[in-house]
Amino acid sequence: MFLIGQYDSPFVRRVAIALKLYGLTFEHQPWSTFGDADKIAPYNPLRRVPTLVLDDGEALIESTIILDYLDELVGEAKAMLPRSGTDRRKHLRICALASGLGDKAVSLLYERVLRTEQLALWVERCQAQIGDVLKVLEAERAKVATPYWLGERIGHADVAVACVVRFTREAHPQLFDASRYPALSAHAERCEALPPFKEIVQPLAPPKG
């Protein structure tokens, strides 16, 4: 199977890191949604990443769907997300907040680099959403005494948060002050020290308008 997308995307990166953590073999096609959209289209008509193409040609789109498939593939004992219950809902909530933060951070970046004149109302809204989510995630992580969000073992929420924190820091350094988010910063540093995070990384290279 092969994964489409560049690793400066927090969504592509979280999928690639999950693949590495699961010990699954894959090829990487670092196609850009801007420069390589025509290459992506046969696999994903939305021309979005991540897209994971399986050995039989089936193409899975959106990180949540891809990770659900990977969890099923490796089995419940290895899966980084509980199959049911309160812990699953808690984990999914953190994943949803992290994904939403990533969406807004990407949108704000595109607004800056692709528009000659930025729409002030949209910029303010994105900045407010980013700030509010960071506050919630900081408060949630500060309450957790274990190495990872739901215990001693890394999960999808941990990967998602670490990836979007890195992206937000690089894309919008003015919106992420480590002194304001010490718990999130410590969490990101713990994750980034792991071999899969060190291997699956790419400096941010935004598109040009």
mmCIF file of C-alpha atoms in Angstrom:
data_model
loop_
_atom_site.group_PDB
_atom_site.id
_atom_site.type_symbol
_atom_site.label_atom_id
_atom_site.label_comp_id
_atom_site.label_asym_id
_atom_site.label_seq_id
_atom_site.Cartn_x
_atom_site.Cartn_y
_atom_site.Cartn_z
ATOM 1 C CA MET A 1 0.000 0.000 0.000
ATOM 2 C CA PHE A 2 1.076 3.579 -0.425
ATOM 3 C CA LEU A 3 0.330 6.814 1.368
ATOM 4 C CA ILE A 4 -0.224 10.004 -0.625
ATOM 5 C CA GLY A 5 0.643 13.397 0.824
ATOM 6 C CA GLN A 6 3.485 15.443 2.238
ATOM 7 C CA TYR A 7 4.603 15.089 5.829
ATOM 8 C CA ASP A 8 4.273 18.790 6.588
ATOM 9 C CA SER A 9 0.526 18.097 6.697
ATOM 10 C CA PRO A 10 -0.445 17.164 10.291
ATOM 11 C CA PHE A 11 -3.063 14.787 8.889
ATOM 12 C CA VAL A 12 -0.699 12.926 6.569
ATOM 13 C CA ARG A 13 1.951 12.837 9.263
ATOM 14 C CA ARG A 14 -0.338 11.328 11.912
ATOM 15 C CA VAL A 15 -1.317 8.526 9.521
ATOM 16 C CA ALA A 16 2.316 7.805 8.586
ATOM 17 C CA ILE A 17 3.348 7.758 12.248
ATOM 18 C CA ALA A 18 0.514 5.344 13.052
ATOM 19 C CA LEU A 19 1.686 3.078 10.231
ATOM 20 C CA LYS A 20 5.207 3.130 11.689
ATOM 21 C CA LEU A 21 3.991 2.522 15.246
ATOM 22 C CA TYR A 22 1.978 -0.435 13.985
ATOM 23 C CA GLY A 23 4.963 -1.797 12.091
ATOM 24 C CA LEU A 24 3.087 -1.763 8.787
ATOM 25 C CA THR A 25 5.032 -1.495 5.539
ATOM 26 C CA PHE A 26 4.036 1.234 3.102
ATOM 27 C CA GLU A 27 5.397 3.338 0.283
ATOM 28 C CA HIS A 28 5.191 7.106 0.330
ATOM 29 C CA GLN A 29 4.119 9.328 -2.546
ATOM 30 C CA PRO A 30 4.868 12.918 -1.391
ATOM 31 C CA TRP A 31 2.396 14.514 -3.775
ATOM 32 C CA SER A 32 1.189 18.044 -3.113
ATOM 33 C CA THR A 33 -2.487 18.951 -3.280
ATOM 34 C CA PHE A 34 -1.473 21.989 -5.291
ATOM 35 C CA GLY A 35 1.404 20.925 -7.523
ATOM 36 C CA ASP A 36 0.362 17.278 -7.936
ATOM 37 C CA ALA A 37 -3.428 17.467 -7.854
ATOM 38 C CA ASP A 38 -3.737 15.633 -11.186
ATOM 39 C CA LYS A 39 -1.751 12.710 -9.770
ATOM 40 C CA ILE A 40 -3.999 12.520 -6.709
ATOM 41 C CA ALA A 41 -7.301 12.778 -8.608
ATOM 42 C CA PRO A 42 -7.432 9.147 -9.882
ATOM 43 C CA TYR A 43 -7.253 7.948 -6.274
ATOM 44 C CA ASN A 44 -9.215 10.733 -4.585
ATOM 45 C CA PRO A 45 -11.495 12.999 -6.664
ATOM 46 C CA LEU A 46 -11.393 15.552 -3.845
ATOM 47 C CA ARG A 47 -7.636 15.841 -4.529
ATOM 48 C CA ARG A 48 -7.047 15.850 -0.788
ATOM 49 C CA VAL A 49 -4.539 14.147 1.459
ATOM 50 C CA PRO A 50 -3.991 11.849 3.201
ATOM 51 C CA THR A 51 -5.089 9.129 0.826
ATOM 52 C CA LEU A 52 -4.047 5.547 1.511
ATOM 53 C CA VAL A 53 -4.133 3.190 -1.471
ATOM 54 C CA LEU A 54 -4.363 -0.472 -0.473
ATOM 55 C CA ASP A 55 -2.721 -3.375 -2.270
ATOM 56 C CA ASP A 56 -5.988 -4.245 -4.043
ATOM 57 C CA GLY A 57 -6.338 -0.678 -5.352
ATOM 58 C CA GLU A 58 -8.968 0.502 -2.882
ATOM 59 C CA ALA A 59 -8.296 4.112 -1.863
ATOM 60 C CA LEU A 60 -9.135 5.257 1.657
ATOM 61 C CA ILE A 61 -9.598 8.989 2.200
ATOM 62 C CA GLU A 62 -9.604 11.173 5.336
ATOM 63 C CA SER A 63 -7.319 10.403 8.267
ATOM 64 C CA THR A 64 -10.127 9.216 10.569
ATOM 65 C CA ILE A 65 -11.274 6.554 8.093
ATOM 66 C CA ILE A 66 -7.705 5.482 7.355
ATOM 67 C CA LEU A 67 -6.859 5.103 11.049
ATOM 68 C CA ASP A 68 -10.056 3.155 11.679
ATOM 69 C CA TYR A 69 -8.985 0.723 8.958
ATOM 70 C CA LEU A 70 -5.485 0.423 10.432
ATOM 71 C CA ASP A 71 -6.926 -0.288 13.889
ATOM 72 C CA GLU A 72 -9.040 -3.058 12.410
ATOM 73 C CA LEU A 73 -6.052 -4.399 10.497
ATOM 74 C CA VAL A 74 -3.785 -4.734 13.530
ATOM 75 C CA GLY A 75 -6.517 -5.986 15.854
ATOM 76 C CA GLU A 76 -7.990 -4.785 19.115
ATOM 77 C CA ALA A 77 -4.987 -5.773 21.226
ATOM 78 C CA LYS A 78 -2.634 -3.461 19.281
ATOM 79 C CA ALA A 79 -5.091 -0.748 18.240
ATOM 80 C CA MET A 80 -4.304 2.740 19.543
ATOM 81 C CA LEU A 81 -7.993 3.470 20.109
ATOM 82 C CA PRO A 82 -10.383 1.482 22.337
ATOM 83 C CA ARG A 83 -13.185 -0.187 20.387
ATOM 84 C CA SER A 84 -15.951 0.977 22.727
ATOM 85 C CA GLY A 85 -16.803 2.622 26.005
ATOM 86 C CA THR A 86 -15.949 5.824 27.840
ATOM 87 C CA ASP A 87 -12.241 5.734 27.004
ATOM 88 C CA ARG A 88 -13.068 5.534 23.296
ATOM 89 C CA ARG A 89 -15.304 8.597 23.505
ATOM 90 C CA LYS A 90 -12.687 10.533 25.484
ATOM 91 C CA HIS A 91 -10.028 9.603 22.959
ATOM 92 C CA LEU A 92 -12.223 10.548 20.001
ATOM 93 C CA ARG A 93 -13.048 13.905 21.590
ATOM 94 C CA ILE A 94 -9.359 14.793 21.840
ATOM 95 C CA CYS A 95 -8.814 13.591 18.278
ATOM 96 C CA ALA A 96 -11.731 15.740 17.079
ATOM 97 C CA LEU A 97 -10.378 18.831 18.838
ATOM 98 C CA ALA A 98 -6.906 18.215 17.414
ATOM 99 C CA SER A 99 -8.287 17.687 13.900
ATOM 100 C CA GLY A 100 -10.352 20.852 14.163
ATOM 101 C CA LEU A 101 -7.299 22.768 15.321
ATOM 102 C CA GLY A 102 -5.383 21.401 12.355
ATOM 103 C CA ASP A 103 -8.142 22.405 9.952
ATOM 104 C CA LYS A 104 -8.184 25.960 11.254
ATOM 105 C CA ALA A 105 -4.402 26.248 11.303
ATOM 106 C CA VAL A 106 -4.247 25.083 7.675
ATOM 107 C CA SER A 107 -7.079 27.431 6.642
ATOM 108 C CA LEU A 108 -5.361 30.379 8.290
ATOM 109 C CA LEU A 109 -2.086 29.527 6.560
ATOM 110 C CA TYR A 110 -3.793 29.360 3.169
ATOM 111 C CA GLU A 111 -5.485 32.667 3.857
ATOM 112 C CA ARG A 112 -2.094 34.236 4.462
ATOM 113 C CA VAL A 113 -0.146 32.730 1.567
ATOM 114 C CA LEU A 114 -2.814 32.483 -1.147
ATOM 115 C CA ARG A 115 -4.739 35.717 -0.766
ATOM 116 C CA THR A 116 -3.351 39.108 -1.724
ATOM 117 C CA GLU A 117 -5.821 40.737 0.651
ATOM 118 C CA GLN A 118 -6.754 38.678 3.685
ATOM 119 C CA LEU A 119 -10.344 38.625 4.892
ATOM 120 C CA ALA A 120 -10.070 40.109 8.378
ATOM 121 C CA LEU A 121 -13.261 38.487 9.666
ATOM 122 C CA TRP A 122 -12.085 35.019 8.627
ATOM 123 C CA VAL A 123 -8.597 35.566 10.078
ATOM 124 C CA GLU A 124 -10.050 36.690 13.410
ATOM 125 C CA ARG A 125 -12.416 33.726 13.516
ATOM 126 C CA CYS A 126 -9.672 31.197 12.794
ATOM 127 C CA GLN A 127 -7.364 32.765 15.366
ATOM 128 C CA ALA A 128 -10.123 32.669 17.989
ATOM 129 C CA GLN A 129 -10.895 29.042 17.237
ATOM 130 C CA ILE A 130 -7.228 28.073 17.379
ATOM 131 C CA GLY A 131 -6.738 29.895 20.676
ATOM 132 C CA ASP A 132 -9.842 28.394 22.273
ATOM 133 C CA VAL A 133 -8.949 24.839 21.253
ATOM 134 C CA LEU A 134 -5.395 25.236 22.526
ATOM 135 C CA LYS A 135 -6.757 26.399 25.898
ATOM 136 C CA VAL A 136 -9.056 23.390 26.155
ATOM 137 C CA LEU A 137 -6.358 20.926 25.127
ATOM 138 C CA GLU A 138 -3.899 22.504 27.575
ATOM 139 C CA ALA A 139 -6.397 22.190 30.431
ATOM 140 C CA GLU A 140 -7.220 18.602 29.490
ATOM 141 C CA ARG A 141 -3.569 17.543 29.220
ATOM 142 C CA ALA A 142 -2.639 19.269 32.475
ATOM 143 C CA LYS A 143 -5.093 16.998 34.311
ATOM 144 C CA VAL A 144 -3.395 13.850 33.011
ATOM 145 C CA ALA A 145 -0.556 12.433 35.119
ATOM 146 C CA THR A 146 0.287 9.497 32.828
ATOM 147 C CA PRO A 147 2.872 9.703 30.005
ATOM 148 C CA TYR A 148 0.136 9.621 27.376
ATOM 149 C CA TRP A 149 -3.393 10.909 27.214
ATOM 150 C CA LEU A 150 -5.151 7.769 28.397
ATOM 151 C CA GLY A 151 -2.387 5.904 30.149
ATOM 152 C CA GLU A 152 1.049 4.390 29.674
ATOM 153 C CA ARG A 153 0.574 3.564 25.995
ATOM 154 C CA ILE A 154 0.556 6.018 23.102
ATOM 155 C CA GLY A 155 -2.750 6.446 21.293
ATOM 156 C CA HIS A 156 -4.196 8.254 18.311
ATOM 157 C CA ALA A 157 -5.062 11.289 20.433
ATOM 158 C CA ASP A 158 -1.421 11.675 21.459
ATOM 159 C CA VAL A 159 -0.220 11.478 17.863
ATOM 160 C CA ALA A 160 -2.899 13.865 16.585
ATOM 161 C CA VAL A 161 -2.164 16.497 19.217
ATOM 162 C CA ALA A 162 1.602 16.313 18.758
ATOM 163 C CA CYS A 163 1.285 16.664 14.990
ATOM 164 C CA VAL A 164 -1.030 19.674 15.098
ATOM 165 C CA VAL A 165 1.066 21.366 17.792
ATOM 166 C CA ARG A 166 4.137 21.096 15.567
ATOM 167 C CA PHE A 167 2.208 22.408 12.566
ATOM 168 C CA THR A 168 0.699 25.326 14.509
ATOM 169 C CA ARG A 169 4.082 26.270 15.951
ATOM 170 C CA GLU A 170 5.643 26.338 12.499
ATOM 171 C CA ALA A 171 2.766 27.953 10.606
ATOM 172 C CA HIS A 172 1.663 30.451 13.261
ATOM 173 C CA PRO A 173 4.400 30.921 15.869
ATOM 174 C CA GLN A 174 2.652 34.007 17.172
ATOM 175 C CA LEU A 175 -0.338 31.873 18.212
ATOM 176 C CA PHE A 176 1.620 29.251 20.151
ATOM 177 C CA ASP A 177 3.597 30.502 23.135
ATOM 178 C CA ALA A 178 5.095 27.510 24.928
ATOM 179 C CA SER A 179 4.929 29.348 28.248
ATOM 180 C CA ARG A 180 1.143 29.575 27.885
ATOM 181 C CA TYR A 181 0.785 25.898 27.008
ATOM 182 C CA PRO A 182 3.345 24.042 29.148
ATOM 183 C CA ALA A 183 1.415 20.767 29.297
ATOM 184 C CA LEU A 184 0.900 20.686 25.537
ATOM 185 C CA SER A 185 4.514 21.622 24.924
ATOM 186 C CA ALA A 186 5.743 18.831 27.193
ATOM 187 C CA HIS A 187 3.387 16.370 25.516
ATOM 188 C CA ALA A 188 4.610 17.337 22.058
ATOM 189 C CA GLU A 189 8.258 17.067 23.115
ATOM 190 C CA ARG A 190 7.684 13.593 24.566
ATOM 191 C CA CYS A 191 6.102 12.400 21.334
ATOM 192 C CA GLU A 192 8.610 14.098 19.050
ATOM 193 C CA ALA A 193 11.421 12.266 20.848
ATOM 194 C CA LEU A 194 10.056 8.897 19.664
ATOM 195 C CA PRO A 195 11.734 7.299 16.611
ATOM 196 C CA PRO A 196 8.633 7.342 14.326
ATOM 197 C CA PHE A 197 8.166 11.066 14.928
ATOM 198 C CA LYS A 198 11.836 11.731 14.174
ATOM 199 C CA GLU A 199 11.615 9.703 10.990
ATOM 200 C CA ILE A 200 8.283 11.050 9.731
ATOM 201 C CA VAL A 201 8.857 14.783 9.607
ATOM 202 C CA GLN A 202 9.173 17.517 7.015
ATOM 203 C CA PRO A 203 9.759 21.262 7.386
ATOM 204 C CA LEU A 204 6.692 23.293 6.535
ATOM 205 C CA ALA A 205 6.612 24.253 2.864
ATOM 206 C CA PRO A 206 3.353 26.151 2.229
ATOM 207 C CA PRO A 207 2.019 26.703 -1.280
ATOM 208 C CA LYS A 208 2.661 30.006 -2.995
ATOM 209 C CA GLY A 209 -0.083 32.164 -4.376
#
